Amino acid sequence: MDTIEILGLVAASLTTSAFVPQVYKALKHKSTADVSLTMYIVLLVGLILWVFYGVYHNSLSIILANVITGILALTMLILKLKHK
Amino acid sequence: MDTIEILGLVAASLTTSAFVPQVYKALKHKSTADVSLTMYIVLLVGLILWVFYGVYHNSLSIILANVITGILALTMLILKLKHK
């Protein structure tokens, strides 16, 4: 694997794992008042479309990154609706 | 442009524009207590790496989507630090 593809994988890992501390914070503090509900709805729809795009292109990295981010975004959405 | 590439563009537009309502909410309510600082730091680093990846691959769509999301993430980061 060349350097640029490793860079791509690191980039994907970071933009996906970025949502972990947000989910952790929401679970710990049981508060999501400042978190935008619209953000997570729009994000989730976008991520689902990315998964279809990845399936069509047989790209495991696109599928994987977006499925994981999608699970984290869905968790935030559920927590947001629960705290409403 | 074929259907799958249009799907990709729609997906990119959604995952980028998702951050607009979050920035709007933070500006309107002047509160970001429930928003994770770590999330936006990690996200911003990841987005910057995606821009380098896009530059290397001469992909305007990767560059554009990640620059715009990066500006929105940076805005959230500044607001979060300001409200601290």
Tab-separated table of N, CA and C in Angstrom:
chain	number	residue	atom	x	y	z
A	1	MET	N	0.858	-1.202	0.000
A	1	MET	CA	0.000	0.000	0.000
A	1	MET	C	0.893	1.253	0.000
A	2	ASP	N	0.597	2.197	-0.903
A	2	ASP	CA	1.462	3.395	-0.940
A	2	ASP	C	1.049	4.425	0.113
A	3	THR	N	1.966	5.398	0.310
A	3	THR	CA	1.800	6.393	1.378
A	3	THR	C	0.462	7.119	1.307
A	4	ILE	N	0.049	7.487	0.080
A	4	ILE	CA	-1.179	8.291	-0.054
A	4	ILE	C	-2.419	7.490	0.365
A	5	GLU	N	-2.399	6.166	0.102
A	5	GLU	CA	-3.551	5.349	0.512
A	5	GLU	C	-3.572	5.136	2.026
A	6	ILE	N	-2.368	5.083	2.630
A	6	ILE	CA	-2.295	5.012	4.097
A	6	ILE	C	-2.849	6.315	4.689
A	7	LEU	N	-2.482	7.452	4.043
A	7	LEU	CA	-3.007	8.763	4.460
A	7	LEU	C	-4.537	8.771	4.389
A	8	GLY	N	-5.087	8.205	3.304
A	8	GLY	CA	-6.540	8.112	3.138
A	8	GLY	C	-7.187	7.290	4.243
A	9	LEU	N	-6.538	6.177	4.595
A	9	LEU	CA	-7.067	5.313	5.658
A	9	LEU	C	-7.020	6.008	7.018
A	10	VAL	N	-5.918	6.753	7.272
A	10	VAL	CA	-5.801	7.507	8.532
A	10	VAL	C	-6.892	8.581	8.569
A	11	ALA	N	-7.080	9.273	7.431
A	11	ALA	CA	-8.112	10.316	7.330
A	11	ALA	C	-9.490	9.728	7.629
A	12	ALA	N	-9.802	8.575	7.012
A	12	ALA	CA	-11.099	7.917	7.209
A	12	ALA	C	-11.279	7.486	8.667
A	13	SER	N	-10.194	6.936	9.263
A	13	SER	CA	-10.269	6.507	10.664
A	13	SER	C	-10.571	7.692	11.582
A	14	LEU	N	-9.933	8.843	11.297
A	14	LEU	CA	-10.129	10.016	12.151
A	14	LEU	C	-11.539	10.588	12.010
A	15	THR	N	-12.021	10.762	10.745
A	15	THR	CA	-13.350	11.361	10.561
A	15	THR	C	-14.452	10.425	11.080
A	16	THR	N	-14.160	9.131	11.153
A	16	THR	CA	-15.133	8.188	11.720
A	16	THR	C	-15.060	8.179	13.245
A	17	SER	N	-13.835	8.009	13.783
A	17	SER	CA	-13.689	7.884	15.236
A	17	SER	C	-13.967	9.198	15.969
A	18	ALA	N	-13.986	10.323	15.248
A	18	ALA	CA	-14.283	11.628	15.854
A	18	ALA	C	-15.616	11.610	16.602
A	19	PHE	N	-16.561	10.776	16.132
A	19	PHE	CA	-17.895	10.759	16.748
A	19	PHE	C	-17.939	9.976	18.061
A	20	VAL	N	-16.891	9.169	18.326
A	20	VAL	CA	-16.859	8.373	19.561
A	20	VAL	C	-16.896	9.268	20.812
A	21	PRO	N	-15.998	10.294	20.931
A	21	PRO	CA	-16.062	11.145	22.128
A	21	PRO	C	-17.392	11.886	22.270
A	22	GLN	N	-18.067	12.187	21.132
A	22	GLN	CA	-19.377	12.854	21.218
A	22	GLN	C	-20.436	11.916	21.807
A	23	VAL	N	-20.420	10.654	21.351
A	23	VAL	CA	-21.366	9.662	21.880
A	23	VAL	C	-21.076	9.431	23.366
A	24	TYR	N	-19.783	9.318	23.711
A	24	TYR	CA	-19.366	9.102	25.102
A	24	TYR	C	-19.857	10.246	25.993
A	25	LYS	N	-19.664	11.482	25.513
A	25	LYS	CA	-20.086	12.667	26.273
A	25	LYS	C	-21.603	12.674	26.485
A	26	ALA	N	-22.352	12.336	25.427
A	26	ALA	CA	-23.817	12.318	25.507
A	26	ALA	C	-24.307	11.248	26.486
A	27	LEU	N	-23.626	10.092	26.476
A	27	LEU	CA	-23.996	8.997	27.375
A	27	LEU	C	-23.664	9.352	28.819
A	28	LYS	N	-22.482	9.966	29.016
A	28	LYS	CA	-21.996	10.289	30.354
A	28	LYS	C	-22.838	11.391	31.017
A	29	HIS	N	-23.097	12.470	30.251
A	29	HIS	CA	-23.784	13.629	30.831
A	29	HIS	C	-25.296	13.577	30.656
A	30	LYS	N	-25.783	12.571	29.918
A	30	LYS	CA	-27.223	12.431	29.653
A	30	LYS	C	-27.852	13.744	29.200
A	31	SER	N	-27.092	14.533	28.436
A	31	SER	CA	-27.614	15.804	27.925
A	31	SER	C	-27.113	16.046	26.513
A	32	THR	N	-28.061	16.390	25.638
A	32	THR	CA	-27.699	16.666	24.235
A	32	THR	C	-28.398	17.940	23.745
A	33	ALA	N	-28.727	18.825	24.698
A	33	ALA	CA	-29.483	20.038	24.355
A	33	ALA	C	-28.795	20.883	23.274
A	34	ASP	N	-27.462	20.980	23.352
A	34	ASP	CA	-26.732	21.834	22.393
A	34	ASP	C	-26.411	21.125	21.086
A	35	VAL	N	-26.754	19.827	21.022
A	35	VAL	CA	-26.478	19.049	19.815
A	35	VAL	C	-27.661	19.209	18.863
A	36	SER	N	-27.360	19.426	17.578
A	36	SER	CA	-28.423	19.658	16.596
A	36	SER	C	-29.044	18.347	16.114
A	37	LEU	N	-30.378	18.236	16.283
A	37	LEU	CA	-31.120	17.063	15.805
A	37	LEU	C	-31.047	16.991	14.277
A	38	THR	N	-31.242	18.152	13.634
A	38	THR	CA	-31.209	18.217	12.159
A	38	THR	C	-29.865	17.722	11.632
A	39	MET	N	-28.771	18.115	12.309
A	39	MET	CA	-27.441	17.666	11.867
A	39	MET	C	-27.395	16.151	11.752
A	40	TYR	N	-27.852	15.459	12.804
A	40	TYR	CA	-27.706	14.000	12.808
A	40	TYR	C	-28.689	13.291	11.877
A	41	ILE	N	-29.846	13.935	11.587
A	41	ILE	CA	-30.772	13.354	10.600
A	41	ILE	C	-30.145	13.450	9.200
A	42	VAL	N	-29.691	14.665	8.853
A	42	VAL	CA	-29.101	14.899	7.523
A	42	VAL	C	-27.836	14.049	7.341
A	43	LEU	N	-27.006	14.005	8.408
A	43	LEU	CA	-25.771	13.225	8.366
A	43	LEU	C	-26.070	11.751	8.124
A	44	LEU	N	-27.054	11.207	8.847
A	44	LEU	CA	-27.389	9.786	8.730
A	44	LEU	C	-27.869	9.442	7.316
A	45	VAL	N	-28.723	10.299	6.737
A	45	VAL	CA	-29.200	10.061	5.367
A	45	VAL	C	-28.001	10.074	4.409
A	46	GLY	N	-27.112	11.069	4.578
A	46	GLY	CA	-25.914	11.165	3.736
A	46	GLY	C	-25.033	9.931	3.855
A	47	LEU	N	-24.840	9.457	5.097
A	47	LEU	CA	-23.989	8.286	5.332
A	47	LEU	C	-24.582	7.026	4.707
A	48	ILE	N	-25.926	6.882	4.769
A	48	ILE	CA	-26.597	5.729	4.149
A	48	ILE	C	-26.370	5.754	2.627
A	49	LEU	N	-26.481	6.961	2.025
A	49	LEU	CA	-26.231	7.084	0.578
A	49	LEU	C	-24.779	6.724	0.247
A	50	TRP	N	-23.826	7.139	1.114
A	50	TRP	CA	-22.413	6.781	0.936
A	50	TRP	C	-22.218	5.259	0.945
A	51	VAL	N	-22.971	4.551	1.802
A	51	VAL	CA	-22.866	3.085	1.868
A	51	VAL	C	-23.315	2.474	0.528
A	52	PHE	N	-24.443	2.980	-0.032
A	52	PHE	CA	-24.904	2.500	-1.345
A	52	PHE	C	-23.836	2.746	-2.409
A	53	TYR	N	-23.215	3.946	-2.337
A	53	TYR	CA	-22.154	4.320	-3.273
A	53	TYR	C	-20.977	3.342	-3.154
A	54	GLY	N	-20.616	3.015	-1.925
A	54	GLY	CA	-19.521	2.080	-1.657
A	54	GLY	C	-19.837	0.669	-2.129
A	55	VAL	N	-21.099	0.239	-1.935
A	55	VAL	CA	-21.524	-1.094	-2.381
A	55	VAL	C	-21.410	-1.176	-3.906
A	56	TYR	N	-21.897	-0.133	-4.591
A	56	TYR	CA	-21.844	-0.115	-6.059
A	56	TYR	C	-20.399	-0.207	-6.556
A	57	HIS	N	-19.499	0.534	-5.879
A	57	HIS	CA	-18.098	0.562	-6.305
A	57	HIS	C	-17.259	-0.561	-5.677
A	58	ASN	N	-17.927	-1.477	-4.954
A	58	ASN	CA	-17.206	-2.574	-4.283
A	58	ASN	C	-16.058	-2.071	-3.424
A	59	SER	N	-16.272	-0.921	-2.754
A	59	SER	CA	-15.207	-0.348	-1.933
A	59	SER	C	-15.474	-0.629	-0.455
A	60	LEU	N	-14.732	-1.615	0.075
A	60	LEU	CA	-14.913	-2.006	1.472
A	60	LEU	C	-14.613	-0.847	2.418
A	61	SER	N	-13.596	-0.009	2.067
A	61	SER	CA	-13.238	1.091	2.964
A	61	SER	C	-14.356	2.138	3.035
A	62	ILE	N	-14.998	2.434	1.891
A	62	ILE	CA	-16.111	3.400	1.901
A	62	ILE	C	-17.288	2.815	2.700
A	63	ILE	N	-17.585	1.521	2.453
A	63	ILE	CA	-18.702	0.873	3.166
A	63	ILE	C	-18.444	0.890	4.676
A	64	LEU	N	-17.255	0.403	5.051
A	64	LEU	CA	-16.917	0.255	6.466
A	64	LEU	C	-16.932	1.592	7.216
A	65	ALA	N	-16.237	2.593	6.651
A	65	ALA	CA	-16.151	3.904	7.302
A	65	ALA	C	-17.544	4.490	7.514
A	66	ASN	N	-18.418	4.352	6.486
A	66	ASN	CA	-19.734	4.975	6.579
A	66	ASN	C	-20.714	4.172	7.422
A	67	VAL	N	-20.556	2.839	7.462
A	67	VAL	CA	-21.414	2.027	8.339
A	67	VAL	C	-21.094	2.361	9.801
A	68	ILE	N	-19.793	2.431	10.135
A	68	ILE	CA	-19.400	2.722	11.522
A	68	ILE	C	-19.835	4.138	11.927
A	69	THR	N	-19.547	5.126	11.048
A	69	THR	CA	-19.982	6.500	11.349
A	69	THR	C	-21.506	6.539	11.467
A	70	GLY	N	-22.194	5.768	10.600
A	70	GLY	CA	-23.659	5.713	10.624
A	70	GLY	C	-24.194	5.181	11.942
A	71	ILE	N	-23.545	4.150	12.489
A	71	ILE	CA	-23.971	3.583	13.780
A	71	ILE	C	-23.798	4.637	14.886
A	72	LEU	N	-22.656	5.372	14.837
A	72	LEU	CA	-22.399	6.412	15.842
A	72	LEU	C	-23.403	7.560	15.700
A	73	ALA	N	-23.703	7.950	14.444
A	73	ALA	CA	-24.664	9.038	14.189
A	73	ALA	C	-26.064	8.620	14.633
A	74	LEU	N	-26.425	7.361	14.371
A	74	LEU	CA	-27.737	6.833	14.789
A	74	LEU	C	-27.850	6.830	16.308
A	75	THR	N	-26.743	6.458	16.991
A	75	THR	CA	-26.724	6.472	18.451
A	75	THR	C	-26.993	7.881	18.976
A	76	MET	N	-26.320	8.884	18.354
A	76	MET	CA	-26.526	10.285	18.756
A	76	MET	C	-27.977	10.699	18.533
A	77	LEU	N	-28.539	10.264	17.417
A	77	LEU	CA	-29.926	10.594	17.059
A	77	LEU	C	-30.887	10.014	18.099
A	78	ILE	N	-30.661	8.752	18.493
A	78	ILE	CA	-31.509	8.089	19.491
A	78	ILE	C	-31.383	8.804	20.846
A	79	LEU	N	-30.122	9.144	21.231
A	79	LEU	CA	-29.896	9.838	22.509
A	79	LEU	C	-30.569	11.209	22.488
A	80	LYS	N	-30.463	11.892	21.361
A	80	LYS	CA	-31.068	13.232	21.212
A	80	LYS	C	-32.594	13.139	21.370
A	81	LEU	N	-33.212	12.144	20.736
A	81	LEU	CA	-34.667	11.979	20.803
A	81	LEU	C	-35.097	11.544	22.216
A	82	LYS	N	-34.242	10.744	22.864
A	82	LYS	CA	-34.514	10.258	24.221
A	82	LYS	C	-34.470	11.414	25.241
A	83	HIS	N	-33.515	12.345	25.023
A	83	HIS	CA	-33.352	13.469	25.954
A	83	HIS	C	-34.330	14.603	25.691
A	84	LYS	N	-35.094	14.507	24.621
A	84	LYS	CA	-36.010	15.591	24.224
A	84	LYS	C	-37.091	15.823	25.272
B	1	MET	N	-23.110	12.441	-16.591
B	1	MET	CA	-22.800	11.841	-15.293
B	1	MET	C	-23.803	10.717	-14.984
B	2	ASP	N	-23.317	9.548	-14.572
B	2	ASP	CA	-24.268	8.459	-14.303
B	2	ASP	C	-24.900	8.565	-12.910
B	3	THR	N	-25.954	7.761	-12.738
B	3	THR	CA	-26.777	7.832	-11.527
B	3	THR	C	-25.951	7.664	-10.261
B	4	ILE	N	-24.994	6.715	-10.270
B	4	ILE	CA	-24.233	6.430	-9.050
B	4	ILE	C	-23.345	7.608	-8.649
B	5	GLU	N	-22.822	8.350	-9.663
B	5	GLU	CA	-21.986	9.510	-9.326
B	5	GLU	C	-22.839	10.659	-8.793
B	6	ILE	N	-24.078	10.771	-9.308
B	6	ILE	CA	-25.016	11.772	-8.769
B	6	ILE	C	-25.338	11.416	-7.314
B	7	LEU	N	-25.537	10.110	-7.061
B	7	LEU	CA	-25.781	9.630	-5.686
B	7	LEU	C	-24.612	10.011	-4.773
B	8	GLY	N	-23.393	9.836	-5.278
B	8	GLY	CA	-22.189	10.197	-4.522
B	8	GLY	C	-22.147	11.686	-4.200
B	9	LEU	N	-22.524	12.505	-5.181
B	9	LEU	CA	-22.533	13.958	-4.976
B	9	LEU	C	-23.604	14.359	-3.955
B	10	VAL	N	-24.777	13.706	-4.047
B	10	VAL	CA	-25.853	13.984	-3.074
B	10	VAL	C	-25.382	13.581	-1.676
B	11	ALA	N	-24.752	12.390	-1.585
B	11	ALA	CA	-24.220	11.904	-0.311
B	11	ALA	C	-23.214	12.907	0.271
B	12	ALA	N	-22.277	13.380	-0.560
B	12	ALA	CA	-21.254	14.338	-0.123
B	12	ALA	C	-21.893	15.655	0.323
B	13	SER	N	-22.908	16.120	-0.432
B	13	SER	CA	-23.587	17.374	-0.080
B	13	SER	C	-24.268	17.251	1.281
B	14	LEU	N	-24.890	16.081	1.533
B	14	LEU	CA	-25.601	15.885	2.805
B	14	LEU	C	-24.638	15.794	3.989
B	15	THR	N	-23.566	14.983	3.845
B	15	THR	CA	-22.641	14.821	4.978
B	15	THR	C	-21.874	16.123	5.262
B	16	THR	N	-21.758	16.996	4.248
B	16	THR	CA	-21.122	18.301	4.457
B	16	THR	C	-22.109	19.289	5.065
B	17	SER	N	-23.300	19.409	4.439
B	17	SER	CA	-24.264	20.425	4.885
B	17	SER	C	-24.882	20.086	6.241
B	18	ALA	N	-24.749	18.830	6.682
B	18	ALA	CA	-25.273	18.419	7.998
B	18	ALA	C	-24.743	19.310	9.122
B	19	PHE	N	-23.512	19.834	8.940
B	19	PHE	CA	-22.898	20.630	10.011
B	19	PHE	C	-23.444	22.060	10.081
B	20	VAL	N	-24.149	22.508	9.024
B	20	VAL	CA	-24.697	23.873	9.001
B	20	VAL	C	-25.699	24.093	10.157
B	21	PRO	N	-26.720	23.193	10.330
B	21	PRO	CA	-27.645	23.417	11.444
B	21	PRO	C	-26.974	23.373	12.820
B	22	GLN	N	-25.864	22.608	12.949
B	22	GLN	CA	-25.131	22.566	14.224
B	22	GLN	C	-24.440	23.899	14.506
B	23	VAL	N	-23.813	24.484	13.465
B	23	VAL	CA	-23.161	25.791	13.610
B	23	VAL	C	-24.224	26.856	13.917
B	24	TYR	N	-25.359	26.791	13.191
B	24	TYR	CA	-26.461	27.750	13.387
B	24	TYR	C	-26.961	27.691	14.833
B	25	LYS	N	-27.155	26.467	15.321
B	25	LYS	CA	-27.651	26.272	16.697
B	25	LYS	C	-26.671	26.841	17.732
B	26	ALA	N	-25.372	26.580	17.512
B	26	ALA	CA	-24.334	27.062	18.439
B	26	ALA	C	-24.265	28.587	18.442
B	27	LEU	N	-24.438	29.195	17.248
B	27	LEU	CA	-24.402	30.658	17.135
B	27	LEU	C	-25.629	31.272	17.787
B	28	LYS	N	-26.791	30.633	17.564
B	28	LYS	CA	-28.071	31.163	18.051
B	28	LYS	C	-28.164	31.076	19.578
B	29	HIS	N	-27.824	29.907	20.119
B	29	HIS	CA	-28.001	29.694	21.554
B	29	HIS	C	-26.755	30.028	22.377
B	30	LYS	N	-25.656	30.355	21.705
B	30	LYS	CA	-24.385	30.692	22.379
B	30	LYS	C	-24.012	29.660	23.440
B	31	SER	N	-24.348	28.404	23.163
B	31	SER	CA	-24.013	27.341	24.108
B	31	SER	C	-23.583	26.086	23.354
B	32	THR	N	-22.464	25.525	23.793
B	32	THR	CA	-21.942	24.308	23.152
B	32	THR	C	-21.481	23.303	24.218
B	33	ALA	N	-22.082	23.417	25.411
B	33	ALA	CA	-21.649	22.573	26.532
B	33	ALA	C	-21.747	21.079	26.215
B	34	ASP	N	-22.793	20.673	25.481
B	34	ASP	CA	-22.990	19.247	25.188
B	34	ASP	C	-22.218	18.775	23.962
B	35	VAL	N	-21.566	19.725	23.288
B	35	VAL	CA	-20.810	19.390	22.079
B	35	VAL	C	-19.399	18.978	22.500
B	36	SER	N	-18.893	17.888	21.914
B	36	SER	CA	-17.582	17.380	22.292
B	36	SER	C	-16.442	18.138	21.595
B	37	LEU	N	-15.539	18.712	22.410
B	37	LEU	CA	-14.363	19.413	21.883
B	37	LEU	C	-13.460	18.423	21.140
B	38	THR	N	-13.249	17.248	21.758
B	38	THR	CA	-12.392	16.219	21.144
B	38	THR	C	-12.912	15.827	19.767
B	39	MET	N	-14.253	15.691	19.640
B	39	MET	CA	-14.830	15.330	18.344
B	39	MET	C	-14.372	16.300	17.256
B	40	TYR	N	-14.481	17.604	17.525
B	40	TYR	CA	-14.168	18.576	16.480
B	40	TYR	C	-12.667	18.709	16.212
B	41	ILE	N	-11.832	18.425	17.213
B	41	ILE	CA	-10.377	18.423	16.985
B	41	ILE	C	-10.014	17.247	16.064
B	42	VAL	N	-10.481	16.040	16.443
B	42	VAL	CA	-10.169	14.834	15.659
B	42	VAL	C	-10.751	14.948	14.246
B	43	LEU	N	-12.001	15.434	14.165
B	43	LEU	CA	-12.669	15.598	12.863
B	43	LEU	C	-11.879	16.547	11.961
B	44	LEU	N	-11.440	17.683	12.527
B	44	LEU	CA	-10.718	18.677	11.732
B	44	LEU	C	-9.400	18.116	11.195
B	45	VAL	N	-8.668	17.394	12.040
B	45	VAL	CA	-7.407	16.780	11.581
B	45	VAL	C	-7.700	15.788	10.446
B	46	GLY	N	-8.747	14.958	10.631
B	46	GLY	CA	-9.138	14.000	9.596
B	46	GLY	C	-9.513	14.688	8.286
B	47	LEU	N	-10.277	15.778	8.380
B	47	LEU	CA	-10.712	16.507	7.182
B	47	LEU	C	-9.530	17.126	6.443
B	48	ILE	N	-8.549	17.637	7.205
B	48	ILE	CA	-7.343	18.223	6.589
B	48	ILE	C	-6.585	17.125	5.808
B	49	LEU	N	-6.480	15.924	6.421
B	49	LEU	CA	-5.808	14.809	5.735
B	49	LEU	C	-6.569	14.422	4.469
B	50	TRP	N	-7.928	14.450	4.518
B	50	TRP	CA	-8.743	14.165	3.325
B	50	TRP	C	-8.458	15.173	2.206
B	51	VAL	N	-8.236	16.435	2.585
B	51	VAL	CA	-7.932	17.464	1.572
B	51	VAL	C	-6.612	17.126	0.867
B	52	PHE	N	-5.586	16.740	1.646
B	52	PHE	CA	-4.298	16.329	1.053
B	52	PHE	C	-4.514	15.144	0.105
B	53	TYR	N	-5.330	14.177	0.558
B	53	TYR	CA	-5.657	12.987	-0.254
B	53	TYR	C	-6.312	13.422	-1.565
B	54	GLY	N	-7.246	14.356	-1.485
B	54	GLY	CA	-7.949	14.876	-2.664
B	54	GLY	C	-7.024	15.622	-3.610
B	55	VAL	N	-6.090	16.405	-3.027
B	55	VAL	CA	-5.121	17.158	-3.840
B	55	VAL	C	-4.249	16.174	-4.626
B	56	TYR	N	-3.777	15.121	-3.925
B	56	TYR	CA	-2.925	14.116	-4.570
B	56	TYR	C	-3.650	13.444	-5.726
B	57	HIS	N	-4.945	13.126	-5.508
B	57	HIS	CA	-5.720	12.423	-6.541
B	57	HIS	C	-6.402	13.376	-7.526
B	58	ASN	N	-6.091	14.684	-7.414
B	58	ASN	CA	-6.721	15.685	-8.290
B	58	ASN	C	-8.242	15.579	-8.280
B	59	SER	N	-8.818	15.281	-7.102
B	59	SER	CA	-10.271	15.138	-7.019
B	59	SER	C	-10.894	16.397	-6.414
B	60	LEU	N	-11.491	17.207	-7.292
B	60	LEU	CA	-12.099	18.468	-6.852
B	60	LEU	C	-13.234	18.204	-5.855
B	61	SER	N	-13.998	17.108	-6.078
B	61	SER	CA	-15.133	16.843	-5.175
B	61	SER	C	-14.657	16.478	-3.769
B	62	ILE	N	-13.572	15.694	-3.669
B	62	ILE	CA	-13.025	15.357	-2.338
B	62	ILE	C	-12.486	16.628	-1.662
B	63	ILE	N	-11.746	17.447	-2.443
B	63	ILE	CA	-11.172	18.686	-1.884
B	63	ILE	C	-12.292	19.601	-1.383
B	64	LEU	N	-13.272	19.856	-2.279
B	64	LEU	CA	-14.340	20.812	-1.985
B	64	LEU	C	-15.169	20.391	-0.766
B	65	ALA	N	-15.610	19.113	-0.771
B	65	ALA	CA	-16.450	18.611	0.333
B	65	ALA	C	-15.716	18.743	1.665
B	66	ASN	N	-14.407	18.410	1.668
B	66	ASN	CA	-13.671	18.412	2.928
B	66	ASN	C	-13.229	19.802	3.364
B	67	VAL	N	-12.998	20.710	2.397
B	67	VAL	CA	-12.668	22.099	2.762
B	67	VAL	C	-13.896	22.737	3.414
B	68	ILE	N	-15.079	22.548	2.798
B	68	ILE	CA	-16.309	23.159	3.346
B	68	ILE	C	-16.632	22.566	4.727
B	69	THR	N	-16.590	21.216	4.832
B	69	THR	CA	-16.842	20.587	6.145
B	69	THR	C	-15.798	21.058	7.149
B	70	GLY	N	-14.547	21.224	6.687
B	70	GLY	CA	-13.460	21.694	7.553
B	70	GLY	C	-13.722	23.089	8.099
B	71	ILE	N	-14.249	23.980	7.248
B	71	ILE	CA	-14.562	25.354	7.692
B	71	ILE	C	-15.663	25.309	8.761
B	72	LEU	N	-16.672	24.449	8.526
B	72	LEU	CA	-17.775	24.319	9.490
B	72	LEU	C	-17.277	23.710	10.807
B	73	ALA	N	-16.405	22.693	10.713
B	73	ALA	CA	-15.851	22.057	11.913
B	73	ALA	C	-14.962	23.038	12.683
B	74	LEU	N	-14.186	23.843	11.943
B	74	LEU	CA	-13.319	24.852	12.578
B	74	LEU	C	-14.165	25.897	13.306
B	75	THR	N	-15.286	26.289	12.678
B	75	THR	CA	-16.205	27.254	13.302
B	75	THR	C	-16.738	26.692	14.624
B	76	MET	N	-17.130	25.387	14.608
B	76	MET	CA	-17.625	24.754	15.832
B	76	MET	C	-16.532	24.715	16.905
B	77	LEU	N	-15.314	24.452	16.473
B	77	LEU	CA	-14.173	24.385	17.389
B	77	LEU	C	-13.934	25.746	18.045
B	78	ILE	N	-13.978	26.807	17.239
B	78	ILE	CA	-13.782	28.175	17.747
B	78	ILE	C	-14.908	28.534	18.724
B	79	LEU	N	-16.160	28.212	18.353
B	79	LEU	CA	-17.308	28.511	19.223
B	79	LEU	C	-17.194	27.749	20.545
B	80	LYS	N	-16.774	26.479	20.440
B	80	LYS	CA	-16.620	25.639	21.634
B	80	LYS	C	-15.564	26.235	22.575
B	81	LEU	N	-14.427	26.674	22.018
B	81	LEU	CA	-13.352	27.249	22.831
B	81	LEU	C	-13.774	28.602	23.412
B	82	LYS	N	-14.571	29.346	22.632
B	82	LYS	CA	-15.067	30.663	23.054
B	82	LYS	C	-16.049	30.531	24.229
B	83	HIS	N	-16.871	29.476	24.179
B	83	HIS	CA	-17.887	29.276	25.221
B	83	HIS	C	-17.338	28.585	26.464
B	84	LYS	N	-16.101	28.160	26.389
B	84	LYS	CA	-15.495	27.403	27.500
B	84	LYS	C	-15.403	28.233	28.781
